[in-house]
Amino acid sequence: MMAKKPPKPAPRRIFQERSKITALPLYFEGFLLVKRSEYQEYKHYWTELRGTTLFFYTDKKSTIYVDKLDIIDLTCLADQNSTEKNCAKFTLVLPKEEVHLKTENTESGEEWRGFILTVTELSVPLHVSLLPGQVIRLHEVLEREKKRRTETEQLPCSSLEKEKEPIEDYVDVLNPMPACFYAVSRKEATEMLEKNPSLGNMILRPGSDSRNYSITIRQEIDLPRIKHYKVMSVGQNYTIELEKPVYDPLGICLRVWHRVDDVGIINW
């Protein structure tokens, strides 16, 4: 089987906006033809596999998904015979519905099957025809998904409920937030700053109580250090819990922050 170039990912700005909708990690993306039980025919979507959820967008540049499908309870992935040339068709059998998927070519079909089975079965399937490099990617995704599930089990209930509420997802997009805001955990924010030192030194993120915020900062005094501060709501203002608290309306505070580049991490 000849190697096929993977579809180009969405532009960085689009990727950032989608990351604000959900903190689930992106494992694979590309075009899929999807037919759910309520659909009369297949719909062409740019699709992202994040965690064990498929997010469907009308096109590659859309920032808000039009539908999503949780596949963690996948019963089986059944192949379908296709009379169409160079086309892969298969069905996701879930407890409450069967979803038919079709890819534009057999190569991408094998990739989608591989990634879907890896994250749902927590093992790399042996019966998919992939190149060595693609198999390595599956093993990398497997380790990331195992790690994510372990960390998710340790999260408080409020964090899990927030992830399950689609209305909250849209609030993040429709209510403007600064470019430095990411819906990430304390650990994820730390990793972002450690791995991208040239892109900025501060990230604004949701607080542990889901009502307030937190700031993660990388300081470089003597040796690099990561510090975390709570941003608490006090009436119409917010206070950053430092050694000497600073009171200021959140809007004014945010306007003095500036971006370094499209990644959205900022310096102050």
mmCIF file of C-alpha atoms in Angstrom:
data_model
loop_
_atom_site.group_PDB
_atom_site.id
_atom_site.type_symbol
_atom_site.label_atom_id
_atom_site.label_comp_id
_atom_site.label_asym_id
_atom_site.label_seq_id
_atom_site.Cartn_x
_atom_site.Cartn_y
_atom_site.Cartn_z
ATOM 1 C CA MET A 1 0.000 0.000 0.000
ATOM 2 C CA MET A 2 1.422 3.355 -1.003
ATOM 3 C CA ALA A 3 1.782 6.027 1.655
ATOM 4 C CA LYS A 4 -0.829 8.759 1.373
ATOM 5 C CA LYS A 5 -0.229 12.205 2.752
ATOM 6 C CA PRO A 6 -2.518 12.869 5.744
ATOM 7 C CA PRO A 7 -5.045 15.689 5.303
ATOM 8 C CA LYS A 8 -3.663 19.067 6.244
ATOM 9 C CA PRO A 9 -4.826 20.140 9.713
ATOM 10 C CA ALA A 10 -6.999 23.174 10.244
ATOM 11 C CA PRO A 11 -5.186 26.539 10.538
ATOM 12 C CA ARG A 12 -3.721 27.315 13.950
ATOM 13 C CA ARG A 13 -6.352 29.951 14.761
ATOM 14 C CA ILE A 14 -9.155 27.487 14.043
ATOM 15 C CA PHE A 15 -7.423 24.845 16.143
ATOM 16 C CA GLN A 16 -7.258 27.298 19.066
ATOM 17 C CA GLU A 17 -10.958 28.138 18.876
ATOM 18 C CA ARG A 18 -11.898 24.465 18.825
ATOM 19 C CA SER A 19 -9.606 23.823 21.795
ATOM 20 C CA LYS A 20 -11.661 26.343 23.779
ATOM 21 C CA ILE A 21 -14.787 24.269 23.167
ATOM 22 C CA THR A 22 -13.318 21.147 24.734
ATOM 23 C CA ALA A 23 -10.135 20.172 26.529
ATOM 24 C CA LEU A 24 -10.195 16.699 24.972
ATOM 25 C CA PRO A 25 -6.925 15.927 23.131
ATOM 26 C CA LEU A 26 -6.957 15.771 19.335
ATOM 27 C CA TYR A 27 -5.852 12.353 18.067
ATOM 28 C CA PHE A 28 -6.894 12.329 14.401
ATOM 29 C CA GLU A 29 -8.807 14.454 11.903
ATOM 30 C CA GLY A 30 -10.001 14.380 8.321
ATOM 31 C CA PHE A 31 -13.077 14.284 6.117
ATOM 32 C CA LEU A 32 -15.782 11.688 6.776
ATOM 33 C CA LEU A 33 -19.170 10.975 5.238
ATOM 34 C CA VAL A 34 -21.527 10.348 8.152
ATOM 35 C CA LYS A 35 -25.037 8.905 8.281
ATOM 36 C CA ARG A 36 -26.748 8.806 11.660
ATOM 37 C CA SER A 37 -30.211 7.401 12.361
ATOM 38 C CA GLU A 38 -31.869 10.825 11.962
ATOM 39 C CA TYR A 39 -30.073 11.596 8.697
ATOM 40 C CA GLN A 40 -31.778 10.870 5.369
ATOM 41 C CA GLU A 41 -28.436 10.589 3.593
ATOM 42 C CA TYR A 42 -24.705 10.857 4.210
ATOM 43 C CA LYS A 43 -23.385 14.248 5.333
ATOM 44 C CA HIS A 44 -19.874 15.408 4.511
ATOM 45 C CA TYR A 45 -18.052 16.583 7.650
ATOM 46 C CA TRP A 46 -14.582 17.605 8.666
ATOM 47 C CA THR A 47 -14.224 15.293 11.657
ATOM 48 C CA GLU A 48 -11.997 15.390 14.720
ATOM 49 C CA LEU A 49 -11.405 12.443 17.035
ATOM 50 C CA ARG A 50 -10.805 13.975 20.460
ATOM 51 C CA GLY A 51 -10.530 11.502 23.287
ATOM 52 C CA THR A 52 -13.367 9.074 22.587
ATOM 53 C CA THR A 53 -15.618 11.677 20.954
ATOM 54 C CA LEU A 54 -16.079 12.487 17.268
ATOM 55 C CA PHE A 55 -16.717 16.189 16.593
ATOM 56 C CA PHE A 56 -18.331 17.041 13.258
ATOM 57 C CA TYR A 57 -17.787 20.396 11.502
ATOM 58 C CA THR A 58 -19.380 21.616 8.277
ATOM 59 C CA ASP A 59 -15.916 22.305 6.874
ATOM 60 C CA LYS A 60 -12.263 22.543 7.858
ATOM 61 C CA LYS A 61 -12.534 26.216 8.876
ATOM 62 C CA SER A 62 -15.634 26.032 11.101
ATOM 63 C CA THR A 63 -14.945 26.816 14.759
ATOM 64 C CA ILE A 64 -18.176 25.380 16.201
ATOM 65 C CA TYR A 65 -19.163 21.770 15.665
ATOM 66 C CA VAL A 66 -22.628 20.926 14.363
ATOM 67 C CA ASP A 67 -22.800 17.463 15.903
ATOM 68 C CA LYS A 68 -20.735 15.127 18.045
ATOM 69 C CA LEU A 69 -20.741 11.439 18.861
ATOM 70 C CA ASP A 70 -19.429 9.753 21.997
ATOM 71 C CA ILE A 71 -18.033 6.361 20.999
ATOM 72 C CA ILE A 72 -16.603 5.189 24.322
ATOM 73 C CA ASP A 73 -19.310 2.496 24.550
ATOM 74 C CA LEU A 74 -18.649 1.202 21.045
ATOM 75 C CA THR A 75 -19.934 -2.373 20.759
ATOM 76 C CA CYS A 76 -18.196 -3.175 17.502
ATOM 77 C CA LEU A 77 -16.933 -1.677 14.256
ATOM 78 C CA ALA A 78 -18.444 -3.583 11.337
ATOM 79 C CA ASP A 79 -17.072 -3.353 7.801
ATOM 80 C CA GLN A 80 -19.509 -2.891 4.934
ATOM 81 C CA ASN A 81 -19.092 -4.077 1.386
ATOM 82 C CA SER A 82 -18.917 -1.126 -0.974
ATOM 83 C CA THR A 83 -19.556 -1.125 -4.704
ATOM 84 C CA GLU A 84 -17.897 2.274 -4.974
ATOM 85 C CA LYS A 85 -14.337 2.261 -6.222
ATOM 86 C CA ASN A 86 -11.572 3.201 -3.758
ATOM 87 C CA CYS A 87 -14.006 3.810 -0.915
ATOM 88 C CA ALA A 88 -14.194 2.397 2.630
ATOM 89 C CA LYS A 89 -17.485 1.969 4.481
ATOM 90 C CA PHE A 90 -18.034 0.758 8.034
ATOM 91 C CA THR A 91 -20.603 0.969 10.812
ATOM 92 C CA LEU A 92 -20.115 2.014 14.419
ATOM 93 C CA VAL A 93 -22.455 -0.134 16.504
ATOM 94 C CA LEU A 94 -23.346 1.702 19.719
ATOM 95 C CA PRO A 95 -25.849 0.766 22.450
ATOM 96 C CA LYS A 96 -28.455 3.263 21.217
ATOM 97 C CA GLU A 97 -27.723 3.643 17.502
ATOM 98 C CA GLU A 98 -25.720 2.536 14.518
ATOM 99 C CA VAL A 99 -23.703 5.175 12.689
ATOM 100 C CA HIS A 100 -22.546 4.601 9.125
ATOM 101 C CA LEU A 101 -19.231 6.111 8.060
ATOM 102 C CA LYS A 102 -17.693 6.382 4.614
ATOM 103 C CA THR A 103 -14.259 7.646 3.668
ATOM 104 C CA GLU A 104 -13.031 9.128 0.428
ATOM 105 C CA ASN A 105 -10.433 6.377 -0.042
ATOM 106 C CA THR A 106 -9.448 3.037 1.455
ATOM 107 C CA GLU A 107 -6.228 4.370 2.989
ATOM 108 C CA SER A 108 -7.985 6.954 5.162
ATOM 109 C CA GLY A 109 -10.591 4.311 5.999
ATOM 110 C CA GLU A 110 -7.889 2.097 7.508
ATOM 111 C CA GLU A 111 -6.563 5.035 9.515
ATOM 112 C CA TRP A 112 -9.979 5.937 10.901
ATOM 113 C CA ARG A 113 -10.638 2.307 11.835
ATOM 114 C CA GLY A 114 -7.261 2.099 13.535
ATOM 115 C CA PHE A 115 -7.651 5.235 15.634
ATOM 116 C CA ILE A 116 -11.268 4.543 16.597
ATOM 117 C CA LEU A 117 -10.510 0.989 17.725
ATOM 118 C CA THR A 118 -7.377 2.084 19.581
ATOM 119 C CA VAL A 119 -9.148 4.651 21.774
ATOM 120 C CA THR A 120 -12.275 2.558 22.389
ATOM 121 C CA GLU A 121 -10.622 -0.811 23.006
ATOM 122 C CA LEU A 122 -7.470 0.661 24.586
ATOM 123 C CA SER A 123 -5.306 -1.536 22.399
ATOM 124 C CA VAL A 124 -3.775 -1.212 18.959
ATOM 125 C CA PRO A 125 -5.729 -3.419 16.504
ATOM 126 C CA LEU A 126 -3.737 -6.062 14.668
ATOM 127 C CA HIS A 127 -6.082 -6.434 11.700
ATOM 128 C CA VAL A 128 -5.648 -3.015 10.067
ATOM 129 C CA SER A 129 -3.401 -2.440 7.056
ATOM 130 C CA LEU A 130 -1.204 0.475 8.094
ATOM 131 C CA LEU A 131 2.370 1.530 7.502
ATOM 132 C CA PRO A 132 4.940 1.283 10.335
ATOM 133 C CA GLY A 133 4.819 5.038 10.953
ATOM 134 C CA GLN A 134 1.035 4.965 11.255
ATOM 135 C CA VAL A 135 1.217 2.070 13.699
ATOM 136 C CA ILE A 136 3.680 4.051 15.815
ATOM 137 C CA ARG A 137 1.152 6.909 15.930
ATOM 138 C CA LEU A 138 -1.503 4.495 17.162
ATOM 139 C CA HIS A 139 0.762 3.364 20.006
ATOM 140 C CA GLU A 140 1.431 7.013 20.929
ATOM 141 C CA VAL A 141 -2.305 7.765 20.962
ATOM 142 C CA LEU A 142 -2.932 4.645 23.046
ATOM 143 C CA GLU A 143 -0.542 5.845 25.765
ATOM 144 C CA ARG A 144 -2.054 9.348 25.714
ATOM 145 C CA GLU A 145 -5.595 7.982 26.000
ATOM 146 C CA LYS A 146 -4.661 5.668 28.891
ATOM 147 C CA LYS A 147 -3.054 8.612 30.671
ATOM 148 C CA ARG A 148 -6.083 10.829 30.008
ATOM 149 C CA ARG A 149 -8.522 8.302 31.415
ATOM 150 C CA THR A 150 -6.414 7.807 34.520
ATOM 151 C CA GLU A 151 -6.311 11.567 35.113
ATOM 152 C CA THR A 152 -10.039 11.938 34.361
ATOM 153 C CA GLU A 153 -10.899 9.371 37.038
ATOM 154 C CA GLN A 154 -9.082 11.558 39.561
ATOM 155 C CA LEU A 155 -10.926 14.781 38.633
ATOM 156 C CA PRO A 156 -13.696 16.139 40.912
ATOM 157 C CA CYS A 157 -17.274 15.529 39.817
ATOM 158 C CA SER A 158 -17.827 19.210 38.953
ATOM 159 C CA SER A 159 -15.103 19.066 36.295
ATOM 160 C CA LEU A 160 -16.619 15.985 34.702
ATOM 161 C CA GLU A 161 -20.103 17.491 34.652
ATOM 162 C CA LYS A 162 -18.786 20.615 32.965
ATOM 163 C CA GLU A 163 -17.222 18.528 30.205
ATOM 164 C CA LYS A 164 -20.554 16.796 29.558
ATOM 165 C CA GLU A 165 -22.645 19.977 29.189
ATOM 166 C CA PRO A 166 -22.692 21.157 25.563
ATOM 167 C CA ILE A 167 -24.296 24.485 26.531
ATOM 168 C CA GLU A 168 -21.234 25.365 28.591
ATOM 169 C CA ASP A 169 -19.107 24.462 25.578
ATOM 170 C CA TYR A 170 -20.756 27.163 23.490
ATOM 171 C CA VAL A 171 -20.532 29.780 26.229
ATOM 172 C CA ASP A 172 -16.726 29.717 25.944
ATOM 173 C CA VAL A 173 -16.953 30.562 22.235
ATOM 174 C CA LEU A 174 -19.794 33.075 22.232
ATOM 175 C CA ASN A 175 -18.503 35.087 25.202
ATOM 176 C CA PRO A 176 -15.179 36.597 24.107
ATOM 177 C CA MET A 177 -12.237 35.547 26.227
ATOM 178 C CA PRO A 178 -8.617 36.655 25.913
ATOM 179 C CA ALA A 179 -6.409 34.672 23.567
ATOM 180 C CA CYS A 180 -4.467 33.338 26.547
ATOM 181 C CA PHE A 181 -7.539 31.492 27.908
ATOM 182 C CA TYR A 182 -7.479 27.718 27.550
ATOM 183 C CA ALA A 183 -9.942 25.218 29.006
ATOM 184 C CA VAL A 184 -7.132 23.095 30.383
ATOM 185 C CA SER A 185 -6.229 21.587 33.733
ATOM 186 C CA ARG A 186 -3.443 22.753 36.033
ATOM 187 C CA LYS A 187 -1.205 19.951 34.781
ATOM 188 C CA GLU A 188 -1.926 20.646 31.108
ATOM 189 C CA ALA A 189 -1.194 24.362 31.560
ATOM 190 C CA THR A 190 2.118 23.505 33.198
ATOM 191 C CA GLU A 191 3.063 21.255 30.291
ATOM 192 C CA MET A 192 2.145 23.943 27.731
ATOM 193 C CA LEU A 193 4.402 26.514 29.376
ATOM 194 C CA GLU A 194 7.280 24.092 29.879
ATOM 195 C CA LYS A 195 7.200 22.878 26.278
ATOM 196 C CA ASN A 196 6.765 26.338 24.683
ATOM 197 C CA PRO A 197 9.056 28.722 26.623
ATOM 198 C CA SER A 198 9.494 31.050 23.639
ATOM 199 C CA LEU A 199 5.750 31.598 23.181
ATOM 200 C CA GLY A 200 4.906 33.264 26.482
ATOM 201 C CA ASN A 201 4.822 32.735 30.215
ATOM 202 C CA MET A 202 1.194 32.890 31.395
ATOM 203 C CA ILE A 203 -2.056 30.993 30.798
ATOM 204 C CA LEU A 204 -5.517 31.874 32.070
ATOM 205 C CA ARG A 205 -7.605 28.765 32.768
ATOM 206 C CA PRO A 206 -10.796 27.693 34.591
ATOM 207 C CA GLY A 207 -10.588 27.440 38.356
ATOM 208 C CA SER A 208 -11.108 24.176 40.188
ATOM 209 C CA ASP A 209 -14.562 25.303 41.406
ATOM 210 C CA SER A 210 -15.759 26.077 37.812
ATOM 211 C CA ARG A 211 -16.884 29.604 38.878
ATOM 212 C CA ASN A 212 -13.577 31.433 39.140
ATOM 213 C CA TYR A 213 -10.283 31.345 37.256
ATOM 214 C CA SER A 214 -6.663 30.454 37.813
ATOM 215 C CA ILE A 215 -3.431 31.739 36.328
ATOM 216 C CA THR A 216 -0.414 29.547 35.625
ATOM 217 C CA ILE A 217 2.878 31.420 35.227
ATOM 218 C CA ARG A 218 6.389 30.377 34.316
ATOM 219 C CA GLN A 219 8.918 32.487 36.200
ATOM 220 C CA GLU A 220 12.571 32.582 35.247
ATOM 221 C CA ILE A 221 14.297 33.949 38.330
ATOM 222 C CA ASP A 222 17.520 31.971 38.796
ATOM 223 C CA LEU A 223 15.832 28.781 37.588
ATOM 224 C CA PRO A 224 12.526 28.383 35.694
ATOM 225 C CA ARG A 225 9.611 27.805 38.057
ATOM 226 C CA ILE A 226 5.917 27.247 37.490
ATOM 227 C CA LYS A 227 3.537 29.005 39.854
ATOM 228 C CA HIS A 228 -0.267 28.977 40.089
ATOM 229 C CA TYR A 229 -2.529 31.744 41.380
ATOM 230 C CA LYS A 230 -6.248 31.818 42.066
ATOM 231 C CA VAL A 231 -8.357 34.593 40.513
ATOM 232 C CA MET A 232 -11.356 35.009 42.821
ATOM 233 C CA SER A 233 -14.572 36.890 42.070
ATOM 234 C CA VAL A 234 -15.252 39.701 44.564
ATOM 235 C CA GLY A 235 -18.417 41.593 43.638
ATOM 236 C CA GLN A 236 -17.834 43.191 40.234
ATOM 237 C CA ASN A 237 -14.076 42.743 40.552
ATOM 238 C CA TYR A 238 -11.544 39.945 40.680
ATOM 239 C CA THR A 239 -8.665 39.507 43.082
ATOM 240 C CA ILE A 240 -5.502 37.593 42.272
ATOM 241 C CA GLU A 241 -4.346 35.788 45.390
ATOM 242 C CA LEU A 242 -0.753 36.963 45.653
ATOM 243 C CA GLU A 243 1.272 37.754 48.758
ATOM 244 C CA LYS A 244 -0.382 41.194 48.497
ATOM 245 C CA PRO A 245 -3.755 40.789 46.700
ATOM 246 C CA VAL A 246 -4.341 43.054 43.685
ATOM 247 C CA TYR A 247 -7.902 44.239 43.050
ATOM 248 C CA ASP A 248 -8.972 45.206 39.529
ATOM 249 C CA PRO A 249 -11.963 44.635 37.205
ATOM 250 C CA LEU A 250 -11.218 41.561 35.126
ATOM 251 C CA GLY A 251 -11.838 43.431 31.885
ATOM 252 C CA ILE A 252 -9.235 46.099 32.680
ATOM 253 C CA CYS A 253 -6.733 43.511 33.800
ATOM 254 C CA LEU A 254 -7.134 41.464 30.640
ATOM 255 C CA ARG A 255 -6.736 44.439 28.316
ATOM 256 C CA VAL A 256 -3.180 45.088 29.477
ATOM 257 C CA TRP A 257 -2.090 41.555 28.598
ATOM 258 C CA HIS A 258 -0.689 41.076 25.115
ATOM 259 C CA ARG A 259 -0.244 38.137 22.781
ATOM 260 C CA VAL A 260 3.082 36.841 21.587
ATOM 261 C CA ASP A 261 1.697 34.975 18.555
ATOM 262 C CA ASP A 262 -1.202 32.821 17.464
ATOM 263 C CA VAL A 263 -0.526 30.166 20.090
ATOM 264 C CA GLY A 264 -2.238 32.390 22.623
ATOM 265 C CA ILE A 265 0.216 32.101 25.516
ATOM 266 C CA ILE A 266 1.064 35.579 26.736
ATOM 267 C CA ASN A 267 3.759 37.534 28.490
ATOM 268 C CA TRP A 268 3.089 40.051 31.183
#
